[in-house]
Amino acid sequence: MTTQIKDERVSQTSFATKMLQRPELGALIGAGVIFFLFWSVDTTGNFAAIGGTAGWTDIAAPIGIIAVFVALLMIGGEFDLSTGVMVGTSGLMAGLLTTEYNLNVWVAIALVFAFALLVGFINGMVVVNTGLPSFIVTLATFFVLRGANLAVTKELTGTVRVANVEDSNGFDQAHAIFASKMMIGTSNFQVSIIWWILATIFATWLLTRTRFGNWIFASGGDKVAARNAGVPVNRTKIILFMMSSLSASFVGIMFVLRLQGMQAGQGVGMEFFYIIAAAVGGTLLMGGAGSAIGASIGAAIMGIADIGIPYALWDQDWRWTFIGVILLAAVLVNTWIGTKAKGAKR
Amino acid sequence: MLGLADAGIATVTMNSGSDVFKSLGAFTHVGQDEIVAGREAGYKFNDLGATNILCPIQEAANVGLTDRCAGARETSTGSVTDFNLDGGLQDLTAASAKIKAALEADPTIDAVFALNADIAAKAVLPAVQDLGRDIFIGTVDMSEDALNAISAGDIVFAIDQQQYAQGYLSVVLLYLNATNAHSLGGGLPMYTGPGFVDASNVEQVIGLVAAGTR
């Protein structure tokens, strides 16, 4: 590799890193404003206390775990619309493997993770080899899995749900690790919060501290330039698809253990919340810039709104409107930053 | 269906469609009316002494679901509050956290009318148990977990629209029409529900579910 190319890449990264600060900071300020808003209209006195915190983090954690990896994929210039349904697929698959085939929970989890990696790999291979937009490719995956979830579950159980997962071998240890609660003060906190924090730290480290992180920015920023600079764009994208799929299956496992079963509709439609969380957190929809921690803040905003609205005794009907306004505001800011980033890169 | 009616073939609608079966050319409808089911649930909550009922609606634009809450509101002597839980079945753990928040926000809520067995067993029940409050839970339709919760006393009742009977009756009605020229129902829908599953009959129903007829 020549020093000339290396210089260009380094300057790009440092520019991206600089730009990163702003959307992330914007999302954080947004979260602060929304938190303050719901704190001021709270009727329970619980919102900012332990009870409310346990509530909104419970909602935010599973969204955040997937959103940080969806953000990495989006920074890499691709979408994954199959993440939501993948949560359901993974939970159902783990449930069916344990209840219908009597497998140990840990064996089932290993098989589910392998399957998720395969789905991500297929998504990635199809996208990089056909040049089709990932929006379409993963939309197809979404429908394939959605149909399979229903058909396979009905075929094997005769109903639209899997139940009695708690009777399986290894359930208790797996439940303790992926789905237990811990009492802090007067409220139960979900262990998913710890996984959320770990996922955020890992994704942030990967994105900002490793060579692979630079590849992600480069692949999403300008594919041709990245390839010319020696970045393995295809491999990077395929790995990103595998990570987003794996993160979804991780959440699916958490849910099937917590709910001790799963119904076939779980996860459908949730993919948009992961994308919204990433977008609100400052990830550009066209790729090339964004942040993992921002996606986590985006997830937190959703959790805060979901708990804040009932606490305020507002009509829950407004929840969608609220998320829409947040999204539009965030994307307007991001587009403004995006045009600046684009101008500087070309 | 109108083509069938034009061709002189007798039809019966079942499950959903009690409002429209006539316009579709069917001589009767076999099913459960959502308003009627809601009304019966309201009476049931009155018997329990519930005065403030939360009615979470897991599909915001589903008229059948809002009808159930409206029916309960008609007959309940207390208040029935609709709670938009849109997307609840797609994210049951988040639904549970939201219901918990709604219960915390109004400490006088003493009953929840869940409109789906998964919502009842996987979202409402964990929230109620987490809060440790004494709250009656009623639900519509059954699942294995909901039946077990009724058996354990955690859920008070499940409304059963008795789908097995819907299929069975429809065939009988058409058979009598074909073989004996009967046109039963008097131009009105024939109700198979609401039936109730509660502590008094849950063990029997669990046995029948296992046998495949409930």
Coordinates of C-alpha atoms in Angstrom, one line a residue, chain A residues 43-44 46 51 55 58-59 62-63 161 163-164 166 181 188 255 258-261 263 265-268 270 306-307 310-311 313 316-317 319-320, chain B residues 60 83-98 100-102 104-106 116-118 122-123 126 130 142-145 148:
Chain A
T43 CA -48.1 12.3 37.2
T44 CA -46.6 9.4 39.2
N46 CA -41.8 7.8 39.3
G51 CA -39.4 2.6 38.7
G55 CA -39.4 0.7 32.7
D58 CA -36.5 -2.4 29.6
I59 CA -38.0 -1.1 26.4
P62 CA -33.6 -4.8 23.1
I63 CA -34.1 -2.0 20.6
R161 CA -47.1 -20.1 19.3
A163 CA -44.9 -22.7 24.8
N164 CA -43.3 -24.5 27.7
E166 CA -39.1 -23.4 30.6
K181 CA -34.2 -9.6 36.6
N188 CA -36.8 -5.1 38.9
F255 CA -37.3 -12.9 24.5
R258 CA -38.0 -14.4 29.2
L259 CA -41.5 -15.1 27.8
Q260 CA -40.9 -18.9 28.1
G261 CA -42.3 -19.2 24.7
Q263 CA -45.8 -16.3 19.2
G265 CA -45.9 -12.4 15.1
Q266 CA -43.1 -11.4 17.4
G267 CA -40.7 -8.8 15.9
V268 CA -42.6 -8.1 12.7
M270 CA -39.8 -3.8 14.7
D306 CA -43.1 4.8 25.6
I307 CA -43.0 5.0 29.4
P310 CA -48.6 6.6 30.0
Y311 CA -47.0 8.2 33.1
L313 CA -51.7 10.0 31.3
Q316 CA -51.1 6.7 23.9
D317 CA -52.5 7.2 20.3
R319 CA -47.0 7.8 20.4
W320 CA -46.6 7.2 16.7
Chain B
A60 CA -55.0 0.3 17.2
F83 CA -55.2 2.0 26.3
N84 CA -53.5 2.0 22.9
L85 CA -51.0 -0.9 23.0
D86 CA -50.4 -0.9 19.2
G87 CA -47.9 -3.4 18.1
G88 CA -48.1 -5.2 21.5
L89 CA -48.0 -8.7 20.0
Q90 CA -44.9 -7.8 18.0
D91 CA -43.1 -6.7 21.1
L92 CA -44.6 -8.4 24.2
T93 CA -41.9 -7.3 26.7
A94 CA -42.2 -3.6 25.7
A95 CA -46.0 -4.1 25.9
S96 CA -45.6 -5.4 29.4
A97 CA -43.5 -2.4 30.4
K98 CA -46.1 0.0 29.0
K100 CA -46.9 -1.5 34.0
A101 CA -46.5 2.2 33.5
A102 CA -50.2 2.7 32.9
E104 CA -48.5 2.8 38.0
A105 CA -50.0 6.0 36.6
D106 CA -53.4 5.1 37.9
N116 CA -55.7 -11.5 23.5
A117 CA -54.4 -14.5 25.4
D118 CA -50.7 -13.7 24.7
K122 CA -47.2 -12.5 28.6
A123 CA -47.7 -8.8 29.0
P126 CA -45.9 -10.1 34.4
D130 CA -44.1 -7.2 39.1
M142 CA -57.2 -18.9 25.0
S143 CA -53.7 -20.2 24.9
E144 CA -52.0 -22.9 26.9
D145 CA -50.3 -20.4 29.1
N148 CA -52.6 -22.5 33.0

